[in-house]
Amino acid sequence: MRKNIVAGNWKMNNDLDASKELVKGIKKSIKKLDLKNTRVVVAPTFVNLLSVAKKAKKSRIEVAAQNMHQADNGAFTGEISADMLKSVGVKSVILGHSERREYFGETDELLAKKVDQALKNKMEVIFCFGEKLEERKADNHFKVVESQLKNALFHLEAKAWKRIVLAYEPVWAIGTGETATPDQAQEMHAFIRKLIVDKYGDEVAENVSVLYGGSVKPDNAKEIFSKPDVDGGLIGGASLKVEDFVKIIKAAE
Ligand code: 13P
């Protein structure tokens, strides 16, 4: 049975001290919680991964990277490889975030390579996708999401999906304070699961966690997460405050 996941994408926020404080606070707060079916993930910036991973030891907190290069190693100035991430205890990576697509030109084709590289290294991929505002307004959102998934993920074999987590993040809801309504999220998540049923069958589709991301806050998390095809969230702004993030974790249980 699939798990709920609450993942905090810290983006380009928090220096070393702030990162350590934040993970320490989350660790302390969730110790008291009896979490049964919810995984907790935090994704700090690269330079703080090791420190955060050390602090997260002996807790339920898992540490993910926000990006990764598709090559094993070599002359790629400024890039980070799967081996480097694994060597500091990181086993999950966020790929395909809309900010990577928008500001750094990451395409579906590139993302397919990054996904392959992560899976070759037995890492988990938290794969982000979602439509822009104009695409939703033009009623193209289902088509956009379908092509993002097909282009980057549908070349995979069924067994590879054990290491895939999906994160539907409508771009118009990211950092805007405007969330998809719970019904809009459910409608899209059900559509996504159906695409996976059609391609891979019921078992793969039932086992893949599909997270919602985009202005999830303590006061709207419970209603969104209560939808049957929403298996937790990928949280930006609200993951930067211990209290807010922990409330969202509680909402997922
Ligand atoms: P916000 O929660 O700040 O809208 O960000 C969502 C997001 O992009 C998570 O990856």
mmCIF file of N, CA and C and ligand atoms in Angstrom, residues 9 11 97 99 169 173-176 213-217 234-238, ligand 1:
data_model
loop_
_atom_site.group_PDB
_atom_site.id
_atom_site.type_symbol
_atom_site.label_atom_id
_atom_site.label_comp_id
_atom_site.label_asym_id
_atom_site.label_seq_id
_atom_site.Cartn_x
_atom_site.Cartn_y
_atom_site.Cartn_z
ATOM 1 N N ASN A 9 10.398 21.243 0.351
ATOM 2 C CA ASN A 9 11.392 21.712 -0.628
ATOM 3 C C ASN A 9 11.851 23.089 -0.170
ATOM 4 N N LYS A 11 14.110 24.916 -1.328
ATOM 5 C CA LYS A 11 14.543 25.769 -2.443
ATOM 6 C C LYS A 11 15.845 26.497 -2.066
ATOM 7 N N HIS A 97 11.262 19.994 -11.156
ATOM 8 C CA HIS A 97 10.520 21.102 -10.541
ATOM 9 C C HIS A 97 10.288 22.203 -11.578
ATOM 10 N N GLU A 99 10.497 25.265 -11.374
ATOM 11 C CA GLU A 99 11.525 26.320 -11.378
ATOM 12 C C GLU A 99 12.755 25.872 -12.159
ATOM 13 N N GLU A 169 2.321 19.669 -9.339
ATOM 14 C CA GLU A 169 2.427 21.042 -8.843
ATOM 15 C C GLU A 169 1.988 22.004 -9.947
ATOM 16 N N ALA A 173 -0.087 27.708 -8.844
ATOM 17 C CA ALA A 173 -0.337 27.612 -7.398
ATOM 18 C C ALA A 173 0.957 27.682 -6.588
ATOM 19 N N ILE A 174 2.099 27.717 -7.259
ATOM 20 C CA ILE A 174 3.373 27.677 -6.536
ATOM 21 C C ILE A 174 3.768 29.069 -6.050
ATOM 22 N N GLY A 175 3.843 29.207 -4.738
ATOM 23 C CA GLY A 175 4.292 30.466 -4.146
ATOM 24 C C GLY A 175 3.328 31.614 -4.351
ATOM 25 N N THR A 176 2.120 31.322 -4.783
ATOM 26 C CA THR A 176 1.168 32.391 -5.092
ATOM 27 C C THR A 176 0.121 32.562 -4.003
ATOM 28 N N GLY A 213 1.447 19.750 -4.757
ATOM 29 C CA GLY A 213 2.262 20.883 -4.319
ATOM 30 C C GLY A 213 1.743 22.179 -4.896
ATOM 31 N N GLY A 214 1.827 23.230 -4.109
ATOM 32 C CA GLY A 214 1.372 24.551 -4.558
ATOM 33 C C GLY A 214 0.581 25.218 -3.456
ATOM 34 N N SER A 215 1.278 26.054 -2.645
ATOM 35 C CA SER A 215 0.629 26.813 -1.575
ATOM 36 C C SER A 215 -0.117 25.936 -0.573
ATOM 37 N N VAL A 216 0.450 24.767 -0.275
ATOM 38 C CA VAL A 216 -0.112 23.976 0.823
ATOM 39 C C VAL A 216 0.300 24.637 2.140
ATOM 40 N N LYS A 217 -0.675 24.860 2.995
ATOM 41 C CA LYS A 217 -0.456 25.533 4.279
ATOM 42 C C LYS A 217 -1.141 24.714 5.367
ATOM 43 N N LEU A 234 4.098 18.257 -1.497
ATOM 44 C CA LEU A 234 5.441 18.833 -1.626
ATOM 45 C C LEU A 234 5.285 20.306 -1.257
ATOM 46 N N ILE A 235 5.964 20.691 -0.195
ATOM 47 C CA ILE A 235 5.679 21.964 0.449
ATOM 48 C C ILE A 235 6.855 22.916 0.272
ATOM 49 N N GLY A 236 6.587 24.128 -0.182
ATOM 50 C CA GLY A 236 7.644 25.127 -0.309
ATOM 51 C C GLY A 236 7.667 26.022 0.917
ATOM 52 N N GLY A 237 7.068 27.194 0.804
ATOM 53 C CA GLY A 237 7.121 28.216 1.851
ATOM 54 C C GLY A 237 6.815 27.696 3.248
ATOM 55 N N ALA A 238 5.775 26.903 3.368
ATOM 56 C CA ALA A 238 5.356 26.448 4.705
ATOM 57 C C ALA A 238 6.281 25.370 5.276
HETATM 58 P P1 13P B 1 4.874 26.705 -2.192
HETATM 59 O O1 13P B 1 4.393 25.728 -1.142
HETATM 60 O O2 13P B 1 5.711 27.803 -1.617
HETATM 61 O O3 13P B 1 3.767 27.186 -3.058
HETATM 62 O O4 13P B 1 5.879 25.887 -3.145
HETATM 63 C C1 13P B 1 5.482 24.669 -3.657
HETATM 64 C C2 13P B 1 6.645 24.041 -4.321
HETATM 65 O O5 13P B 1 7.123 24.516 -5.333
HETATM 66 C C3 13P B 1 7.224 22.841 -3.708
HETATM 67 O O6 13P B 1 8.139 22.237 -4.556
#
